[in-house]
PDB file of C-alpha atoms in Angstrom:
ATOM      1  CA  MET A  21      33.422  -5.670 -81.813  1.00  0.00           C
ATOM      2  CA  ARG A  22      30.145  -7.083 -83.387  1.00  0.00           C
ATOM      3  CA  ILE A  23      27.186  -4.708 -83.214  1.00  0.00           C
ATOM      4  CA  ALA A  24      23.805  -6.379 -82.944  1.00  0.00           C
ATOM      5  CA  THR A  25      20.436  -4.871 -82.130  1.00  0.00           C
ATOM      6  CA  THR A  26      17.218  -5.481 -80.165  1.00  0.00           C
ATOM      7  CA  ILE A  27      13.824  -4.121 -80.525  1.00  0.00           C
ATOM      8  CA  PHE A  28      10.288  -4.765 -79.294  1.00  0.00           C
ATOM      9  CA  LEU A  29       8.753  -5.828 -82.569  1.00  0.00           C
ATOM     10  CA  THR A  30       4.964  -5.388 -82.384  1.00  0.00           C
ATOM     11  CA  ASP A  31       1.952  -5.381 -84.714  1.00  0.00           C
ATOM     12  CA  LEU A  32       2.533  -1.504 -85.085  1.00  0.00           C
ATOM     13  CA  THR A  33       6.264  -1.569 -85.909  1.00  0.00           C
ATOM     14  CA  ILE A  34       8.500  -2.414 -88.805  1.00  0.00           C
ATOM     15  CA  SER A  35       8.147  -5.983 -89.960  1.00  0.00           C
ATOM     16  CA  PRO A  36      10.702  -8.604 -89.045  1.00  0.00           C
ATOM     17  CA  THR A  37      11.551  -9.267 -92.738  1.00  0.00           C
ATOM     18  CA  ARG A  38      12.080  -5.595 -93.536  1.00  0.00           C
ATOM     19  CA  LEU A  39      14.169  -5.116 -90.339  1.00  0.00           C
ATOM     20  CA  ALA A  40      16.243  -8.181 -90.881  1.00  0.00           C
ATOM     21  CA  ARG A  41      17.120  -7.237 -94.441  1.00  0.00           C
ATOM     22  CA  SER A  42      18.083  -3.664 -93.407  1.00  0.00           C
ATOM     23  CA  LEU A  43      20.265  -4.934 -90.635  1.00  0.00           C
ATOM     24  CA  GLU A  44      22.111  -7.394 -92.863  1.00  0.00           C
ATOM     25  CA  GLU A  45      22.505  -4.784 -95.715  1.00  0.00           C
ATOM     26  CA  ARG A  46      24.168  -2.390 -93.399  1.00  0.00           C
ATOM     27  CA  GLY A  47      26.443  -4.852 -91.737  1.00  0.00           C
ATOM     28  CA  PHE A  48      24.920  -5.369 -88.218  1.00  0.00           C
ATOM     29  CA  SER A  49      25.755  -8.744 -86.802  1.00  0.00           C
ATOM     30  CA  GLY A  50      22.479  -9.743 -85.276  1.00  0.00           C
ATOM     31  CA  LEU A  51      18.818  -9.314 -84.174  1.00  0.00           C
ATOM     32  CA  TYR A  52      17.646 -10.121 -80.610  1.00  0.00           C
ATOM     33  CA  LEU A  53      14.008 -10.254 -79.678  1.00  0.00           C
ATOM     34  CA  PRO A  54      12.226 -10.145 -76.176  1.00  0.00           C
ATOM     35  CA  GLU A  55       9.333 -12.248 -75.121  1.00  0.00           C
ATOM     36  CA  HIS A  56       6.064 -11.719 -73.380  1.00  0.00           C
ATOM     37  CA  THR A  57       2.962 -13.743 -74.119  1.00  0.00           C
ATOM     38  CA  HIS A  58       0.682 -11.286 -72.434  1.00  0.00           C
ATOM     39  CA  ILE A  59       0.478  -8.567 -69.824  1.00  0.00           C
ATOM     40  CA  PRO A  60      -2.333  -9.010 -67.297  1.00  0.00           C
ATOM     41  CA  VAL A  61      -4.054  -5.613 -66.907  1.00  0.00           C
ATOM     42  CA  SER A  62      -4.582  -6.201 -63.167  1.00  0.00           C
ATOM     43  CA  ARG A  63      -0.742  -6.353 -62.839  1.00  0.00           C
ATOM     44  CA  ALA A  64       0.614  -5.370 -59.345  1.00  0.00           C
ATOM     45  CA  THR A  65       4.314  -6.074 -60.389  1.00  0.00           C
ATOM     46  CA  PRO A  66       6.199  -2.791 -60.801  1.00  0.00           C
ATOM     47  CA  ALA A  67       7.486  -2.160 -64.250  1.00  0.00           C
ATOM     48  CA  PRO A  68      11.189  -2.958 -64.388  1.00  0.00           C
ATOM     49  CA  MET A  69      12.182   0.503 -65.465  1.00  0.00           C
ATOM     50  CA  GLY A  70       9.712   2.286 -63.037  1.00  0.00           C
ATOM     51  CA  GLY A  71       6.653   4.294 -64.078  1.00  0.00           C
ATOM     52  CA  ASP A  72       4.069   3.044 -66.334  1.00  0.00           C
ATOM     53  CA  LEU A  73       4.790  -0.046 -68.502  1.00  0.00           C
ATOM     54  CA  PRO A  74       5.048   0.873 -72.221  1.00  0.00           C
ATOM     55  CA  GLU A  75       2.298  -0.350 -74.546  1.00  0.00           C
ATOM     56  CA  GLN A  76       4.852  -2.289 -76.541  1.00  0.00           C
ATOM     57  CA  TYR A  77       5.164  -4.947 -73.823  1.00  0.00           C
ATOM     58  CA  GLY A  78       1.687  -6.145 -74.429  1.00  0.00           C
ATOM     59  CA  ARG A  79       1.921  -6.076 -78.132  1.00  0.00           C
ATOM     60  CA  THR A  80       5.231  -7.942 -78.555  1.00  0.00           C
ATOM     61  CA  LEU A  81       5.417 -10.511 -81.476  1.00  0.00           C
ATOM     62  CA  ASP A  82       6.281 -14.124 -80.717  1.00  0.00           C
ATOM     63  CA  PRO A  83      10.235 -14.041 -80.994  1.00  0.00           C
ATOM     64  CA  PHE A  84      10.465 -17.382 -82.668  1.00  0.00           C
ATOM     65  CA  VAL A  85       7.941 -16.795 -85.319  1.00  0.00           C
ATOM     66  CA  ALA A  86       9.485 -13.338 -85.898  1.00  0.00           C
ATOM     67  CA  LEU A  87      12.988 -14.797 -86.001  1.00  0.00           C
ATOM     68  CA  GLY A  88      11.889 -17.502 -88.316  1.00  0.00           C
ATOM     69  CA  GLN A  89      10.756 -14.787 -90.915  1.00  0.00           C
ATOM     70  CA  ALA A  90      14.193 -13.015 -90.350  1.00  0.00           C
ATOM     71  CA  ALA A  91      16.076 -16.276 -90.962  1.00  0.00           C
ATOM     72  CA  ALA A  92      14.265 -16.767 -94.240  1.00  0.00           C
ATOM     73  CA  VAL A  93      15.383 -13.471 -95.702  1.00  0.00           C
ATOM     74  CA  THR A  94      18.929 -13.415 -94.508  1.00  0.00           C
ATOM     75  CA  GLU A  95      22.093 -15.428 -94.867  1.00  0.00           C
ATOM     76  CA  ARG A  96      24.544 -14.075 -92.226  1.00  0.00           C
ATOM     77  CA  LEU A  97      22.432 -12.175 -89.542  1.00  0.00           C
ATOM     78  CA  HIS A  98      22.614 -13.876 -86.189  1.00  0.00           C
ATOM     79  CA  LEU A  99      19.224 -14.446 -84.499  1.00  0.00           C
ATOM     80  CA  GLY A 100      18.843 -14.234 -80.734  1.00  0.00           C
ATOM     81  CA  THR A 101      16.210 -14.023 -77.963  1.00  0.00           C
ATOM     82  CA  GLY A 102      16.621 -11.550 -75.247  1.00  0.00           C
ATOM     83  CA  ILE A 103      15.125 -13.206 -73.301  1.00  0.00           C
ATOM     84  CA  THR A 104      13.201 -16.408 -73.509  1.00  0.00           C
ATOM     85  CA  LEU A 105      11.077 -16.848 -70.471  1.00  0.00           C
ATOM     86  CA  VAL A 106      12.041 -20.443 -70.143  1.00  0.00           C
ATOM     87  CA  ALA A 107       9.872 -21.233 -66.975  1.00  0.00           C
ATOM     88  CA  GLN A 108       6.745 -20.240 -68.894  1.00  0.00           C
ATOM     89  CA  HIS A 109       7.315 -22.814 -71.676  1.00  0.00           C
ATOM     90  CA  ASP A 110       6.757 -26.591 -72.160  1.00  0.00           C
ATOM     91  CA  PRO A 111      10.391 -27.478 -72.419  1.00  0.00           C
ATOM     92  CA  ILE A 112       9.845 -30.276 -74.891  1.00  0.00           C
ATOM     93  CA  GLY A 113       8.069 -27.880 -77.278  1.00  0.00           C
ATOM     94  CA  LEU A 114      10.596 -25.112 -76.640  1.00  0.00           C
ATOM     95  CA  ALA A 115      13.541 -27.477 -77.392  1.00  0.00           C
ATOM     96  CA  LYS A 116      11.857 -28.321 -80.758  1.00  0.00           C
ATOM     97  CA  GLN A 117      11.286 -24.640 -81.648  1.00  0.00           C
ATOM     98  CA  VAL A 118      14.880 -23.685 -80.891  1.00  0.00           C
ATOM     99  CA  ALA A 119      16.413 -26.592 -82.540  1.00  0.00           C
ATOM    100  CA  THR A 120      14.237 -26.066 -85.706  1.00  0.00           C
ATOM    101  CA  LEU A 121      15.166 -22.356 -85.931  1.00  0.00           C
ATOM    102  CA  ASP A 122      18.809 -23.138 -85.458  1.00  0.00           C
ATOM    103  CA  HIS A 123      18.704 -25.935 -88.089  1.00  0.00           C
ATOM    104  CA  LEU A 124      16.873 -23.702 -90.583  1.00  0.00           C
ATOM    105  CA  SER A 125      19.183 -20.804 -90.056  1.00  0.00           C
ATOM    106  CA  ASP A 126      22.375 -22.905 -90.338  1.00  0.00           C
ATOM    107  CA  GLY A 127      23.410 -22.415 -86.633  1.00  0.00           C
ATOM    108  CA  ARG A 128      22.840 -18.682 -86.339  1.00  0.00           C
ATOM    109  CA  VAL A 129      20.789 -18.823 -83.163  1.00  0.00           C
ATOM    110  CA  THR A 130      21.713 -17.516 -79.657  1.00  0.00           C
ATOM    111  CA  LEU A 131      19.320 -18.510 -76.896  1.00  0.00           C
ATOM    112  CA  GLY A 132      19.122 -15.703 -74.363  1.00  0.00           C
ATOM    113  CA  ILE A 133      17.248 -16.960 -71.273  1.00  0.00           C
ATOM    114  CA  GLY A 134      16.061 -15.435 -68.071  1.00  0.00           C
ATOM    115  CA  TYR A 135      13.637 -15.480 -65.192  1.00  0.00           C
ATOM    116  CA  GLY A 136      11.261 -12.630 -66.035  1.00  0.00           C
ATOM    117  CA  TRP A 137       9.844  -9.865 -63.713  1.00  0.00           C
ATOM    118  CA  ASN A 138       6.119  -9.920 -64.232  1.00  0.00           C
ATOM    119  CA  VAL A 139       4.671 -12.180 -61.449  1.00  0.00           C
ATOM    120  CA  GLU A 140       1.086 -12.143 -62.876  1.00  0.00           C
ATOM    121  CA  GLU A 141       2.195 -13.218 -66.407  1.00  0.00           C
ATOM    122  CA  ALA A 142       4.180 -16.069 -64.963  1.00  0.00           C
ATOM    123  CA  ALA A 143       1.234 -17.217 -62.697  1.00  0.00           C
ATOM    124  CA  ASP A 144      -0.993 -17.497 -65.706  1.00  0.00           C
ATOM    125  CA  HIS A 145       1.541 -20.044 -67.094  1.00  0.00           C
ATOM    126  CA  GLY A 146       1.413 -21.984 -63.770  1.00  0.00           C
ATOM    127  CA  VAL A 147       4.672 -20.675 -62.482  1.00  0.00           C
ATOM    128  CA  ASP A 148       5.020 -20.403 -58.720  1.00  0.00           C
ATOM    129  CA  TRP A 149       7.252 -17.390 -58.541  1.00  0.00           C
ATOM    130  CA  PRO A 150       9.810 -18.494 -55.939  1.00  0.00           C
ATOM    131  CA  THR A 151      10.443 -21.595 -57.992  1.00  0.00           C
ATOM    132  CA  ARG A 152      11.211 -19.828 -61.242  1.00  0.00           C
ATOM    133  CA  ARG A 153      14.987 -20.138 -61.127  1.00  0.00           C
ATOM    134  CA  GLU A 154      14.938 -23.833 -60.457  1.00  0.00           C
ATOM    135  CA  ARG A 155      12.353 -24.295 -63.127  1.00  0.00           C
ATOM    136  CA  VAL A 156      14.561 -22.620 -65.663  1.00  0.00           C
ATOM    137  CA  ARG A 157      17.557 -24.889 -64.564  1.00  0.00           C
ATOM    138  CA  ASP A 158      15.512 -27.981 -64.831  1.00  0.00           C
ATOM    139  CA  ASN A 159      13.820 -27.038 -68.096  1.00  0.00           C
ATOM    140  CA  MET A 160      17.184 -26.340 -69.589  1.00  0.00           C
ATOM    141  CA  ALA A 161      18.473 -29.682 -68.510  1.00  0.00           C
ATOM    142  CA  LEU A 162      15.516 -31.502 -70.091  1.00  0.00           C
ATOM    143  CA  MET A 163      16.060 -29.478 -73.322  1.00  0.00           C
ATOM    144  CA  ARG A 164      19.718 -30.396 -73.343  1.00  0.00           C
ATOM    145  CA  ALA A 165      18.753 -34.080 -73.041  1.00  0.00           C
ATOM    146  CA  LEU A 166      16.579 -33.770 -76.151  1.00  0.00           C
ATOM    147  CA  TRP A 167      19.370 -32.022 -77.950  1.00  0.00           C
ATOM    148  CA  ALA A 168      21.989 -34.703 -77.070  1.00  0.00           C
ATOM    149  CA  PRO A 169      23.335 -36.674 -79.962  1.00  0.00           C
ATOM    150  CA  ARG A 170      21.962 -39.864 -78.611  1.00  0.00           C
ATOM    151  CA  PRO A 171      18.577 -40.581 -76.949  1.00  0.00           C
ATOM    152  CA  THR A 172      18.874 -39.321 -73.434  1.00  0.00           C
ATOM    153  CA  ALA A 173      16.356 -39.339 -70.594  1.00  0.00           C
ATOM    154  CA  HIS A 174      15.775 -36.619 -68.071  1.00  0.00           C
ATOM    155  CA  GLU A 175      14.018 -36.866 -64.754  1.00  0.00           C
ATOM    156  CA  GLY A 176      13.786 -33.600 -62.809  1.00  0.00           C
ATOM    157  CA  PRO A 177      11.732 -31.845 -60.145  1.00  0.00           C
ATOM    158  CA  TYR A 178       9.670 -29.967 -62.750  1.00  0.00           C
ATOM    159  CA  GLY A 179       9.612 -32.107 -65.745  1.00  0.00           C
ATOM    160  CA  SER A 180      10.788 -35.393 -67.366  1.00  0.00           C
ATOM    161  CA  VAL A 181      11.294 -36.877 -70.766  1.00  0.00           C
ATOM    162  CA  GLN A 182      12.043 -40.359 -71.813  1.00  0.00           C
ATOM    163  CA  ALA A 183      15.046 -41.204 -73.933  1.00  0.00           C
ATOM    164  CA  SER A 184      13.721 -40.166 -77.401  1.00  0.00           C
ATOM    165  CA  SER A 185      14.370 -39.630 -81.052  1.00  0.00           C
ATOM    166  CA  ALA A 186      14.331 -35.875 -81.269  1.00  0.00           C
ATOM    167  CA  HIS A 187      15.459 -34.102 -84.476  1.00  0.00           C
ATOM    168  CA  PRO A 188      16.560 -31.662 -85.835  1.00  0.00           C
ATOM    169  CA  LYS A 189      19.552 -31.135 -83.565  1.00  0.00           C
ATOM    170  CA  PRO A 190      20.990 -27.696 -82.997  1.00  0.00           C
ATOM    171  CA  ALA A 191      23.710 -26.959 -85.419  1.00  0.00           C
ATOM    172  CA  GLN A 192      26.383 -25.850 -82.902  1.00  0.00           C
ATOM    173  CA  ALA A 193      28.939 -28.274 -81.552  1.00  0.00           C
ATOM    174  CA  ALA A 194      28.818 -29.364 -77.907  1.00  0.00           C
ATOM    175  CA  ARG A 195      30.871 -27.205 -75.550  1.00  0.00           C
ATOM    176  CA  GLU A 196      32.467 -28.305 -72.213  1.00  0.00           C
ATOM    177  CA  LEU A 197      30.980 -27.416 -68.802  1.00  0.00           C
ATOM    178  CA  ALA A 198      32.839 -28.051 -65.469  1.00  0.00           C
ATOM    179  CA  ALA A 199      34.016 -31.492 -64.896  1.00  0.00           C
ATOM    180  CA  GLY A 200      33.977 -32.253 -68.619  1.00  0.00           C
ATOM    181  CA  GLN A 201      30.182 -32.349 -68.940  1.00  0.00           C
ATOM    182  CA  PRO A 202      28.876 -31.437 -72.377  1.00  0.00           C
ATOM    183  CA  LEU A 203      26.769 -28.374 -73.187  1.00  0.00           C
ATOM    184  CA  TYR A 204      24.433 -29.139 -76.025  1.00  0.00           C
ATOM    185  CA  GLY A 205      22.336 -26.703 -77.915  1.00  0.00           C
ATOM    186  CA  PRO A 206      22.885 -23.177 -79.347  1.00  0.00           C
ATOM    187  CA  ARG A 207      24.940 -20.590 -77.671  1.00  0.00           C
ATOM    188  CA  THR A 208      23.041 -19.922 -74.424  1.00  0.00           C
ATOM    189  CA  LEU A 209      23.396 -16.573 -72.454  1.00  0.00           C
ATOM    190  CA  ILE A 210      21.574 -15.733 -69.250  1.00  0.00           C
ATOM    191  CA  GLY A 211      20.059 -12.319 -68.648  1.00  0.00           C
ATOM    192  CA  GLY A 212      19.743 -10.640 -65.415  1.00  0.00           C
ATOM    193  CA  SER A 213      21.494  -8.494 -62.791  1.00  0.00           C
ATOM    194  CA  ALA A 214      24.846  -9.276 -61.241  1.00  0.00           C
ATOM    195  CA  GLY A 215      24.854 -11.424 -58.155  1.00  0.00           C
ATOM    196  CA  PRO A 216      25.776 -14.832 -56.721  1.00  0.00           C
ATOM    197  CA  LYS A 217      22.648 -16.678 -57.787  1.00  0.00           C
ATOM    198  CA  LEU A 218      22.860 -15.396 -61.426  1.00  0.00           C
ATOM    199  CA  PHE A 219      26.623 -15.965 -61.674  1.00  0.00           C
ATOM    200  CA  SER A 220      26.121 -19.465 -60.318  1.00  0.00           C
ATOM    201  CA  ALA A 221      23.614 -20.346 -63.013  1.00  0.00           C
ATOM    202  CA  ILE A 222      25.716 -18.805 -65.678  1.00  0.00           C
ATOM    203  CA  VAL A 223      28.674 -21.056 -64.727  1.00  0.00           C
ATOM    204  CA  ASP A 224      26.444 -24.017 -64.252  1.00  0.00           C
ATOM    205  CA  HIS A 225      24.545 -24.249 -67.642  1.00  0.00           C
ATOM    206  CA  SER A 226      25.457 -21.489 -70.160  1.00  0.00           C
ATOM    207  CA  ASP A 227      27.921 -19.909 -72.292  1.00  0.00           C
ATOM    208  CA  GLY A 228      27.812 -16.551 -70.616  1.00  0.00           C
ATOM    209  CA  TRP A 229      25.904 -13.453 -69.562  1.00  0.00           C
ATOM    210  CA  LEU A 230      23.524 -10.834 -71.183  1.00  0.00           C
ATOM    211  CA  PRO A 231      23.874  -7.944 -68.762  1.00  0.00           C
ATOM    212  CA  ILE A 232      20.894  -5.670 -69.292  1.00  0.00           C
ATOM    213  CA  GLY A 233      21.998  -2.146 -69.955  1.00  0.00           C
ATOM    214  CA  GLY A 234      25.666  -2.985 -69.442  1.00  0.00           C
ATOM    215  CA  ARG A 235      26.089  -0.963 -66.348  1.00  0.00           C
ATOM    216  CA  GLY A 236      28.695  -1.858 -63.623  1.00  0.00           C
ATOM    217  CA  LEU A 237      30.702  -4.303 -65.694  1.00  0.00           C
ATOM    218  CA  THR A 238      33.972  -2.951 -64.462  1.00  0.00           C
ATOM    219  CA  GLU A 239      33.124  -4.293 -61.070  1.00  0.00           C
ATOM    220  CA  SER A 240      31.048  -7.368 -61.884  1.00  0.00           C
ATOM    221  CA  LEU A 241      33.018  -8.892 -64.710  1.00  0.00           C
ATOM    222  CA  PRO A 242      36.024  -9.921 -62.589  1.00  0.00           C
ATOM    223  CA  VAL A 243      33.668 -11.557 -60.052  1.00  0.00           C
ATOM    224  CA  LEU A 244      32.040 -13.643 -62.882  1.00  0.00           C
ATOM    225  CA  ARG A 245      35.366 -14.495 -64.390  1.00  0.00           C
ATOM    226  CA  GLN A 246      36.632 -15.701 -60.956  1.00  0.00           C
ATOM    227  CA  ALA A 247      33.561 -17.977 -60.530  1.00  0.00           C
ATOM    228  CA  TRP A 248      33.797 -19.279 -64.057  1.00  0.00           C
ATOM    229  CA  GLU A 249      37.418 -20.309 -63.597  1.00  0.00           C
ATOM    230  CA  ALA A 250      36.919 -21.563 -60.025  1.00  0.00           C
ATOM    231  CA  ALA A 251      34.276 -24.056 -61.556  1.00  0.00           C
ATOM    232  CA  GLY A 252      36.926 -25.327 -63.919  1.00  0.00           C
ATOM    233  CA  ARG A 253      35.652 -23.680 -67.110  1.00  0.00           C
ATOM    234  CA  ASP A 254      37.980 -22.389 -69.737  1.00  0.00           C
ATOM    235  CA  PRO A 255      38.353 -18.614 -69.228  1.00  0.00           C
ATOM    236  CA  LYS A 256      38.668 -18.060 -72.913  1.00  0.00           C
ATOM    237  CA  THR A 257      35.163 -19.440 -73.527  1.00  0.00           C
ATOM    238  CA  LEU A 258      33.179 -17.020 -71.215  1.00  0.00           C
ATOM    239  CA  GLN A 259      30.931 -14.801 -73.343  1.00  0.00           C
ATOM    240  CA  VAL A 260      29.599 -11.467 -71.987  1.00  0.00           C
ATOM    241  CA  VAL A 261      27.245  -9.512 -74.311  1.00  0.00           C
ATOM    242  CA  PRO A 262      25.886  -6.110 -73.007  1.00  0.00           C
ATOM    243  CA  TYR A 263      22.217  -5.977 -74.006  1.00  0.00           C
ATOM    244  CA  ALA A 264      19.744  -3.153 -74.838  1.00  0.00           C
ATOM    245  CA  VAL A 265      22.609  -0.649 -74.719  1.00  0.00           C
ATOM    246  CA  GLN A 266      22.126   3.002 -75.619  1.00  0.00           C
ATOM    247  CA  PRO A 267      25.348   3.589 -77.446  1.00  0.00           C
ATOM    248  CA  SER A 268      28.059   6.201 -77.361  1.00  0.00           C
ATOM    249  CA  PRO A 269      31.632   6.109 -78.581  1.00  0.00           C
ATOM    250  CA  GLY A 270      33.013   6.187 -75.023  1.00  0.00           C
ATOM    251  CA  LYS A 271      30.793   3.443 -73.736  1.00  0.00           C
ATOM    252  CA  LEU A 272      31.715   1.055 -76.660  1.00  0.00           C
ATOM    253  CA  SER A 273      35.463   1.869 -76.294  1.00  0.00           C
ATOM    254  CA  HIS A 274      35.080   0.977 -72.481  1.00  0.00           C
ATOM    255  CA  TYR A 275      33.535  -2.366 -73.419  1.00  0.00           C
ATOM    256  CA  ALA A 276      36.216  -3.083 -75.776  1.00  0.00           C
ATOM    257  CA  GLU A 277      38.869  -2.438 -73.077  1.00  0.00           C
ATOM    258  CA  LEU A 278      37.045  -4.897 -70.910  1.00  0.00           C
ATOM    259  CA  GLY A 279      37.364  -7.595 -73.673  1.00  0.00           C
ATOM    260  CA  ILE A 280      33.783  -7.549 -74.788  1.00  0.00           C
ATOM    261  CA  GLU A 281      33.441  -8.757 -78.340  1.00  0.00           C
ATOM    262  CA  GLU A 282      29.710  -8.152 -79.029  1.00  0.00           C
ATOM    263  CA  VAL A 283      27.124  -5.486 -78.054  1.00  0.00           C
ATOM    264  CA  VAL A 284      23.453  -5.387 -78.654  1.00  0.00           C
ATOM    265  CA  LEU A 285      22.054  -1.836 -79.183  1.00  0.00           C
ATOM    266  CA  GLN A 286      18.498  -0.897 -78.251  1.00  0.00           C
ATOM    267  CA  LEU A 287      16.281   0.300 -81.211  1.00  0.00           C
ATOM    268  CA  PRO A 288      13.009   2.121 -80.680  1.00  0.00           C
ATOM    269  CA  SER A 289       9.706   0.286 -80.993  1.00  0.00           C
ATOM    270  CA  ALA A 290       8.712   2.253 -84.026  1.00  0.00           C
ATOM    271  CA  ARG A 291       7.642   2.144 -87.728  1.00  0.00           C
ATOM    272  CA  GLU A 292       9.948   1.731 -90.592  1.00  0.00           C
ATOM    273  CA  ALA A 293      11.079   5.239 -91.255  1.00  0.00           C
ATOM    274  CA  GLU A 294      12.228   5.902 -87.681  1.00  0.00           C
ATOM    275  CA  ILE A 295      13.987   2.458 -87.450  1.00  0.00           C
ATOM    276  CA  LEU A 296      15.906   3.150 -90.669  1.00  0.00           C
ATOM    277  CA  ARG A 297      17.035   6.551 -89.455  1.00  0.00           C
ATOM    278  CA  THR A 298      18.250   5.032 -86.191  1.00  0.00           C
ATOM    279  CA  LEU A 299      20.062   2.215 -88.018  1.00  0.00           C
ATOM    280  CA  ASP A 300      21.836   4.803 -90.251  1.00  0.00           C
ATOM    281  CA  ASP A 301      22.791   6.703 -87.044  1.00  0.00           C
ATOM    282  CA  PHE A 302      24.088   3.419 -85.350  1.00  0.00           C
ATOM    283  CA  ALA A 303      26.060   2.672 -88.416  1.00  0.00           C
ATOM    284  CA  GLN A 304      28.821   4.987 -87.004  1.00  0.00           C
ATOM    285  CA  TYR A 305      29.623   2.174 -84.488  1.00  0.00           C
ATOM    286  CA  LEU A 306      30.144  -0.640 -87.091  1.00  0.00           C
TER     287      LEU A 306
END
């Protein structure tokens, strides 16, 4: 089982370069970073974990800039987002960012995507909250058109692009969606809670699932696998990566029994000394 990590990197924590080097030196497989552009102080949306929202949410570094630094000082470390708030981006610009990072890192990128939880943050980006799932689907379709090997147009309900020359291309080879349709771009995983809407999206336009916290997989995994196969997708290609996990030997053994091949452990949002102590503790799971 590959052991990766995630952290809220901020202006007060360990630096991306120091963390990336430390992860690769110890044998961790990857670094995933979350995204928030800003947190409106008038926010009425409840924090996803309940209670007060930790300060780190409003101090988070841009994940693509930070992962670019991590890519520059490593050779093997996989680089992921957990998650990119796709509806809040211009998809043409986002497609360029993702493809550039993937090209410069020799294909080490995993694009974790999702729908977000902060209504006020999304509203400042012009996102009408009930439309966010369809916006993500349409934005991803537009991005795949730009990642296609030949100039490909996209006309959708939320965006369009002409058939264009758009380079670099992501390094990963195309995979096959249902009915033989190609899936272009880096490995793409969708984060969120188990349910019919999420599983439908995973089957429709991704490589798999980033279940936050990893709870309830015994019940939900068979449901997702059934939906995946019912859509005609190869069961061997489904990837499920429990994300932001607080580890224990029993928990990781359970994941292994379920066929999980990668787990992302949660690091504290802290300065270098505490991070290095935590990595040394987590090394028992490598």
